[in-house]
Every structure is written in C-alpha cells, then in structure tokens.
Amino acid sequence: MTKKEKAKRLEAVIDRLETLYPESECALNYKGDPWKLLVMGRLSAQCTDARVNIVSEELFSRFPTAYDMAEGDLSEIEEIIKPCGLYRMKADNIKAASQMLIDRFSGVLPSEMEQLLKLPGVGRKIANLLLGDVYGKGAIVCDTHCIRICGRLGMYPETLRDPYKIEMILRSLMDIEKGSDFCHRIVNFGREICLARGPKCDVCPLSDLCSHKKGERE
Ligand code: SF4
C-alpha cells in the first residue's frame, strides 16, 4: 500500500471505531487527577488495567496526594503495589516522580512531552497518555493493542514492535488530534475482537480494511 492508501484506510478505521465505541474512555480509573494517572500509568507496565484499578484504590487511600507519596515509606509503597509486578522499580519511580513533580513543577503535571520524559519511570507511552487525557493534545499511546492491531491493519509490517517507530508512522498517517481517542478505542477493540491470540476475524467490523485478514504483506 502507498502511504496515501494507508492514511485513507486508517481514516476509515478511525470512523468505524468511533461508531463502534462512541465513548472513548481511559481504562485506568484516575478520577480526573493527573498525578493519579501518572502513577497508574507507571503501575500498568506489564500489568492489566483492571488490576491497577484495584491496587490503586488502596494506594491512594494511603497516599492521597503527590506530597504524601513523596514522603511515603518506600517499603510500604512496595508492599501495596506488589500485585502489579516489578514493584521495587515501580515504587521507586512513583515516589521519585512525585517528589520531582513537587520540586521542579510546583506539583503541576507538565504539559510538554520533553518535560514529562524527565519524570522517573515516564517513557513516551505514559507521556502520550498524559498529554492526550489530561491536556487534550494529539497523542499516540503505543501499547500492546495499538502495536498489534495497527500492524494487522497494514500500517506497517506485523513483525514491527518498536513503539517509537510505530508512533512516528501513525503520527504521519492520521489526524493526530484524533490519536488519543483512537488509542482508547483500539484497547477496547483489542480486548473484544482483535485478540492477541485467536482474533475474531469472522465477526470483525474492520475485516474489509485488514491486511492480516486479506493476506496482504508489505
Ligand atoms: S479482521 Fe481479524 S486481524 Fe483484522 S482487525 Fe479484524 S479481528 Fe483483527
């Protein structure tokens, strides 16, 4: 496919997903608090959103603000977030990021990618999530669903797994203002239809737009 054809296909995919999932909501229940989304985004690495939502209830009842987390006892934070996996590094990151948020950004989440990337544990995936959800900016959250499905749809080879390259490709193919909502919807689509193993191609509303289904190869 030419770049123009890919962009056209992606536009059609975006339209259909809008119809399929009129609500575009973040799966992390951060209750409108940007700092909580920062913490939950970090906890979600190699963990399900459902588990992060459960664990976060206890975490935020014990440490309700960035100030509390920054001053919190590391071993207590570790103990609470243990079910999310990688708990030592994650606890260290969320405590240090909370401290930096206070020290360098007066407790206010930065609105620029470059500044967000300075926060411990924050990579482009979390930074994009924050920019899209908190600031309504154009963003591409390259999570496992986005990477898998956009490859199957023919936007790049299915074997490509590099999130940075994929983010740049998708940015070049779509109206980036629609990126954040698209990524939330693709998570729903990935959980319900285009599963990692055993995608439900026979009932898929995107099958006529899908390279995987049609056997197209780059
Ligand atoms: S046709 Fe199959 S592989 Fe393609 S998007 Fe639908 S479920 Fe995924």
PDB file of C-alpha atoms and ligand atoms in Angstrom, residues 149 152-153 189 193-194 199-201 204 206-207 210 212-213, ligand 1:
ATOM      1  CA  ILE A 149      -3.725  -4.178  15.668  1.00  0.00           C
ATOM      2  CA  ARG A 152      -2.543  -6.302  11.333  1.00  0.00           C
ATOM      3  CA  LEU A 153      -4.395  -3.480   9.625  1.00  0.00           C
ATOM      4  CA  PHE A 189     -11.355  -3.415  20.191  1.00  0.00           C
ATOM      5  CA  ILE A 193     -12.442  -8.606  18.881  1.00  0.00           C
ATOM      6  CA  CYS A 194      -8.857  -8.393  17.654  1.00  0.00           C
ATOM      7  CA  PRO A 199      -8.683 -12.703  16.690  1.00  0.00           C
ATOM      8  CA  LYS A 200     -12.399 -12.911  15.864  1.00  0.00           C
ATOM      9  CA  CYS A 201     -11.944 -12.124  12.179  1.00  0.00           C
ATOM     10  CA  CYS A 204     -14.876  -8.256  12.798  1.00  0.00           C
ATOM     11  CA  LEU A 206     -12.894  -3.989  10.176  1.00  0.00           C
ATOM     12  CA  SER A 207     -12.244  -7.181   8.180  1.00  0.00           C
ATOM     13  CA  CYS A 210      -7.441  -5.576   7.341  1.00  0.00           C
ATOM     14  CA  HIS A 212      -3.986  -9.718   8.126  1.00  0.00           C
ATOM     15  CA  LYS A 213      -7.411 -10.985   7.063  1.00  0.00           C
TER      16      LYS A 213
HETATM   17  S1  SF4 B   1     -10.032  -8.966  10.636  1.00  0.00           S
HETATM   18 FE1  SF4 B   1      -9.088 -10.095  12.310  1.00  0.00          FE
HETATM   19  S2  SF4 B   1      -6.960  -9.446  12.404  1.00  0.00           S
HETATM   20 FE2  SF4 B   1      -8.095  -7.970  11.173  1.00  0.00          FE
HETATM   21  S3  SF4 B   1      -8.669  -6.336  12.603  1.00  0.00           S
HETATM   22 FE3  SF4 B   1     -10.359  -7.788  12.497  1.00  0.00          FE
HETATM   23  S4  SF4 B   1     -10.030  -9.243  14.157  1.00  0.00           S
HETATM   24 FE4  SF4 B   1      -8.095  -8.145  13.816  1.00  0.00          FE
END
